[in-house]
Coordinates of C-alpha atoms and ligand atoms in Angstrom, one line a residue:
M87 CA -86.7 -36.9 151.3
P88 CA -88.1 -33.5 149.6
R89 CA -89.9 -33.1 146.6
V90 CA -87.8 -33.6 143.6
K91 CA -87.6 -31.9 140.1
R92 CA -87.4 -33.7 137.1
R93 CA -84.3 -32.0 136.1
E94 CA -82.5 -32.8 139.3
L95 CA -82.9 -36.3 138.1
M96 CA -81.6 -36.1 135.0
N97 CA -78.3 -38.2 136.3
K98 CA -77.0 -40.9 138.5
R99 CA -79.8 -39.7 140.8
M100 CA -82.5 -41.2 138.4
L101 CA -80.9 -44.7 139.8
G102 CA -80.6 -43.6 143.3
Y103 CA -84.2 -42.0 143.3
V104 CA -86.0 -45.5 142.2
N105 CA -84.0 -47.4 144.7
W106 CA -85.2 -44.8 147.4
H107 CA -88.6 -45.5 146.5
R108 CA -88.0 -49.2 145.9
G109 CA -87.1 -50.0 149.3
R110 CA -84.6 -47.3 151.3
K111 CA -87.9 -45.3 152.3
L112 CA -89.4 -48.0 153.8
V113 CA -86.3 -48.9 156.0
H114 CA -84.8 -45.4 156.8
R115 CA -87.3 -43.7 158.6
R116 CA -87.4 -40.1 160.0
E117 CA -89.4 -41.1 163.2
I118 CA -86.7 -43.7 164.0
L119 CA -84.0 -40.7 163.6
D120 CA -86.0 -38.8 165.6
L121 CA -86.2 -41.4 168.4
M122 CA -82.1 -42.1 168.2
T123 CA -81.5 -38.2 168.3
H124 CA -83.6 -37.6 171.6
D125 CA -82.4 -40.6 173.2
L126 CA -79.1 -39.9 172.6
A127 CA -79.5 -35.7 174.0
K128 CA -80.9 -37.7 177.2
Q129 CA -77.3 -39.6 177.9
K130 CA -75.6 -36.0 177.6
P131 CA -72.5 -37.3 175.7
D132 CA -69.4 -34.8 176.0
H133 CA -69.0 -35.1 171.9
I134 CA -71.1 -36.7 169.4
A135 CA -69.4 -38.4 166.1
V136 CA -71.0 -38.4 162.7
T137 CA -69.9 -40.8 160.4
G138 CA -71.7 -39.5 157.1
D139 CA -74.4 -40.8 154.6
L140 CA -76.6 -37.7 155.8
V141 CA -78.3 -37.4 152.4
N142 CA -79.4 -40.0 149.8
L143 CA -79.1 -38.6 146.4
G144 CA -77.8 -35.3 147.1
L145 CA -80.0 -32.9 146.6
P146 CA -79.5 -29.4 147.7
E147 CA -82.8 -29.6 150.0
E148 CA -81.0 -32.9 151.5
F149 CA -77.9 -31.1 152.6
L150 CA -80.1 -28.1 154.2
R151 CA -82.1 -30.9 155.9
A152 CA -79.1 -32.8 157.1
A153 CA -77.4 -29.5 158.4
D154 CA -80.6 -28.5 160.5
W155 CA -80.2 -31.9 162.1
L156 CA -76.7 -31.6 162.7
K157 CA -77.7 -28.5 164.5
Q158 CA -80.3 -30.2 166.6
L159 CA -77.5 -32.8 167.6
G160 CA -75.7 -30.0 169.4
S161 CA -73.4 -26.8 168.6
P162 CA -70.5 -27.5 166.2
D163 CA -67.7 -27.5 168.8
R164 CA -69.7 -30.8 170.5
V165 CA -70.6 -32.5 167.0
T166 CA -68.1 -33.9 164.2
A167 CA -69.3 -34.8 161.0
I168 CA -67.2 -36.6 158.0
P169 CA -69.0 -37.3 154.4
G170 CA -70.1 -40.8 153.2
N171 CA -70.4 -41.9 149.8
H172 CA -74.0 -40.6 149.4
D173 CA -72.8 -37.4 150.5
A174 CA -70.7 -37.3 147.4
Y175 CA -73.5 -38.9 145.3
V176 CA -73.1 -36.4 142.2
R177 CA -70.7 -33.7 141.3
M178 CA -72.0 -30.1 142.9
H179 CA -70.9 -26.9 143.8
P180 CA -69.8 -27.3 147.5
D181 CA -71.8 -24.4 148.4
A182 CA -75.0 -26.2 148.0
G183 CA -73.3 -29.7 149.4
T184 CA -71.3 -30.5 152.4
L185 CA -70.0 -26.9 152.9
Q186 CA -73.2 -26.3 154.5
W187 CA -71.9 -28.7 157.3
R188 CA -68.7 -26.9 157.3
P189 CA -69.0 -25.7 160.9
F190 CA -69.2 -29.5 162.0
M191 CA -66.4 -30.6 159.3
E192 CA -63.5 -28.2 160.6
A193 CA -60.5 -28.2 163.2
N194 CA -60.9 -26.6 166.4
D195 CA -58.3 -24.2 167.5
E196 CA -57.0 -27.1 169.9
G197 CA -56.2 -29.4 167.1
A198 CA -55.4 -27.0 164.4
A199 CA -52.5 -26.1 166.8
L200 CA -51.4 -29.6 166.6
F201 CA -51.8 -30.4 163.0
P202 CA -52.6 -27.5 160.8
T203 CA -55.7 -28.5 158.2
P204 CA -54.6 -29.0 154.5
D205 CA -56.1 -27.0 151.7
S206 CA -58.0 -30.6 150.7
Q207 CA -59.9 -30.3 153.9
F208 CA -59.3 -33.6 155.2
P209 CA -57.9 -34.9 157.6
F210 CA -58.9 -32.0 160.0
V211 CA -58.2 -32.8 163.9
R212 CA -60.1 -32.0 167.0
R213 CA -58.7 -31.9 170.3
F214 CA -60.4 -31.9 173.5
G215 CA -58.6 -32.4 176.3
D216 CA -56.7 -36.0 176.5
I217 CA -58.9 -36.8 173.1
A218 CA -58.2 -36.1 169.6
I219 CA -60.3 -36.5 166.5
V220 CA -58.2 -37.2 163.2
A221 CA -61.6 -37.0 160.4
L222 CA -61.0 -38.4 157.4
S223 CA -63.0 -38.3 154.1
S224 CA -63.3 -41.4 152.0
A225 CA -66.2 -39.5 149.9
I226 CA -66.0 -39.9 146.4
P227 CA -68.0 -39.4 143.6
T228 CA -68.8 -43.1 141.4
L229 CA -70.6 -44.7 139.1
P230 CA -74.0 -45.8 139.6
F231 CA -74.5 -48.5 142.0
I232 CA -71.1 -48.4 143.2
A233 CA -70.6 -47.2 147.0
A234 CA -67.1 -47.0 147.0
G235 CA -64.6 -45.1 148.6
K236 CA -60.9 -43.9 148.8
I237 CA -58.6 -41.8 151.2
G238 CA -55.9 -41.5 148.5
S239 CA -52.0 -41.3 148.9
A240 CA -52.0 -37.6 150.2
Q241 CA -54.7 -38.2 152.9
R242 CA -52.9 -41.1 154.0
A243 CA -49.6 -39.7 154.6
L244 CA -51.2 -36.4 156.1
A245 CA -53.4 -38.9 158.2
A246 CA -50.1 -41.0 159.3
S247 CA -48.2 -37.6 160.5
A248 CA -51.2 -36.2 162.5
L249 CA -51.5 -39.7 164.1
D250 CA -47.9 -39.5 165.4
T251 CA -47.9 -36.0 166.2
L252 CA -50.9 -36.9 168.6
A253 CA -49.2 -39.7 169.9
R254 CA -46.4 -37.6 171.0
A255 CA -48.4 -35.4 172.6
G256 CA -49.7 -38.6 174.8
L257 CA -53.3 -38.1 173.5
F258 CA -56.3 -40.9 172.7
R259 CA -56.7 -40.7 169.1
V260 CA -60.0 -41.3 167.2
V261 CA -60.0 -41.6 163.8
L262 CA -63.4 -41.3 162.2
I263 CA -63.9 -42.6 158.4
H264 CA -67.2 -43.5 156.9
H265 CA -66.2 -46.7 154.8
P266 CA -65.0 -49.8 156.7
P267 CA -61.0 -49.3 156.8
L268 CA -60.4 -52.9 156.9
R269 CA -59.8 -55.2 153.7
H270 CA -62.6 -58.1 154.4
Q271 CA -65.3 -55.9 155.3
A272 CA -66.5 -54.9 152.1
G273 CA -66.4 -55.8 148.4
W274 CA -65.0 -53.9 145.2
Y275 CA -68.4 -52.2 144.7
R276 CA -68.8 -50.7 148.1
G277 CA -65.4 -51.1 149.9
L278 CA -62.8 -48.8 150.5
R279 CA -60.4 -48.9 147.3
D280 CA -57.3 -48.4 149.7
A281 CA -58.1 -50.5 152.5
G282 CA -55.0 -52.3 152.5
K283 CA -53.0 -49.2 152.3
V284 CA -55.3 -48.0 155.0
T285 CA -54.6 -50.5 156.8
K286 CA -51.0 -50.8 156.6
M287 CA -50.9 -47.0 157.9
L288 CA -53.1 -47.4 160.8
K289 CA -50.6 -50.4 161.8
Q290 CA -47.5 -48.4 161.6
H291 CA -48.9 -45.3 163.1
G292 CA -51.5 -46.5 165.6
A293 CA -54.7 -45.2 166.9
E294 CA -56.8 -45.7 170.0
L295 CA -60.4 -46.2 168.5
V296 CA -61.6 -46.1 164.4
L297 CA -65.5 -45.4 163.9
H298 CA -66.8 -46.2 160.7
G299 CA -70.6 -46.7 159.4
H300 CA -71.2 -47.8 155.8
N301 CA -72.0 -51.0 156.4
H302 CA -75.1 -50.7 158.9
A303 CA -74.0 -53.4 161.1
Q304 CA -72.2 -53.5 164.7
T305 CA -68.9 -54.8 164.4
V306 CA -66.0 -54.6 166.6
H307 CA -62.4 -55.6 165.3
E308 CA -59.3 -55.6 167.3
L309 CA -56.1 -54.0 165.1
A310 CA -52.6 -54.9 166.5
T311 CA -50.7 -51.5 165.6
A312 CA -47.1 -50.3 166.5
T313 CA -48.6 -48.2 169.6
G314 CA -50.7 -50.9 171.0
P315 CA -54.3 -52.3 170.1
A316 CA -56.6 -50.0 167.9
F317 CA -60.6 -50.7 168.2
V318 CA -62.5 -50.6 164.6
I319 CA -66.3 -50.3 165.3
G320 CA -68.7 -49.8 163.0
V321 CA -72.3 -49.4 164.1
P322 CA -76.0 -49.6 162.5
S323 CA -77.4 -46.8 160.8
A324 CA -79.3 -44.1 163.0
S325 CA -82.2 -44.3 161.0
E326 CA -83.0 -48.0 160.4
A327 CA -86.5 -49.5 161.3
V328 CA -87.0 -52.3 163.5
G329 CA -87.7 -55.5 161.8
G330 CA -85.7 -55.1 158.7
R331 CA -83.5 -56.6 157.0
S332 CA -80.0 -54.5 158.6
P333 CA -79.9 -54.2 162.0
A334 CA -82.2 -52.0 163.7
A335 CA -80.9 -48.1 164.5
R336 CA -78.0 -47.8 167.2
Y337 CA -75.6 -45.5 168.6
N338 CA -72.7 -46.3 170.9
I339 CA -71.3 -44.4 173.7
Y340 CA -67.6 -44.8 174.7
A341 CA -66.4 -43.9 178.0
I342 CA -62.9 -43.4 177.9
A343 CA -60.6 -42.5 180.3
R344 CA -56.7 -43.0 181.4
A345 CA -55.9 -46.1 183.3
G346 CA -52.1 -46.6 184.7
D347 CA -50.1 -45.4 181.7
G348 CA -53.2 -47.1 179.1
W349 CA -56.8 -46.2 178.4
R350 CA -60.0 -47.9 179.8
I351 CA -62.7 -47.5 176.8
E352 CA -66.3 -49.1 177.6
M353 CA -68.8 -49.1 174.9
T354 CA -72.3 -49.1 175.8
G355 CA -74.5 -49.5 172.7
R356 CA -78.3 -47.8 172.3
A357 CA -80.8 -49.1 169.9
A358 CA -84.3 -49.0 168.4
A359 CA -86.4 -51.4 169.8
G360 CA -89.6 -50.3 168.5
P361 CA -91.1 -47.1 167.2
D362 CA -90.8 -45.4 170.3
H363 CA -88.6 -47.2 172.4
V364 CA -84.6 -47.1 172.9
W365 CA -83.0 -49.8 174.7
E366 CA -79.2 -50.5 176.1
C367 CA -78.5 -53.6 173.6
E368 CA -74.9 -53.8 174.8
R369 CA -72.5 -52.8 177.6
R370 CA -68.6 -53.9 177.1
I371 CA -65.3 -53.0 178.3
L372 CA -63.2 -53.0 175.2
R373 CA -59.8 -52.2 177.1
A374 CA -59.0 -52.1 180.6
R375 CA -55.9 -50.1 180.3
Ligands
LIG564 FE1 -72.1 -45.8 152.8

């Protein structure tokens, strides 16, 4: 958290600032984030997906620091990011906000050739060989103490069309969304307002993997869709200290390969076990083919 000027707190940020000093700063630690970032680099993943909430109060300095962290993860062609509810904490000019992350939050040429990005910026599509990412934004400014999100009818319709196009191309589809997409996963104050409609869209148009954040917990749900099973997976925060109320910092590695006429997905979880130790806490085959 950078130093905060008083005039920057003359809105919703004041409550968030108090919240931060009352608790969040104790559990979300820069040194834990750095530990996880270094461990992740050693695994040499082909691609890194970041599902949002990179800032707390939406201060311009926070957006710059988050941009530096994204650059540390890798070049924009190897890192994809989407915004979370904290990244839309207060209404601000995008130049000072998420536009700082734009190289990590836009289509690549291969993705745009299949599905051109709408003016609204989301969904955007990135393609890497057999794998495509459909990146959604559920980030909306809300009243204080409300961490809800929404995809909205226009973005849902575009996402449906993108998923259909990618299915016709025979690609493995990874949907990125900050809020958990299933209705039971979060209540009114912090959930996705159109979770029911998003779930219906996913069921009708299909996806192979749906990755989300927001809940700070490892969860796996299998959703039956028109094109086969979609695995909906949430992961703990990447900066959560060990021994707190929420699970310690973790990230997941997904090894994805064609198997017969389907896909094999293996998930490996790596979690912080102490201030300087990360361990492989889980290895699981989600789908054999
Ligand atoms: Fe969130």
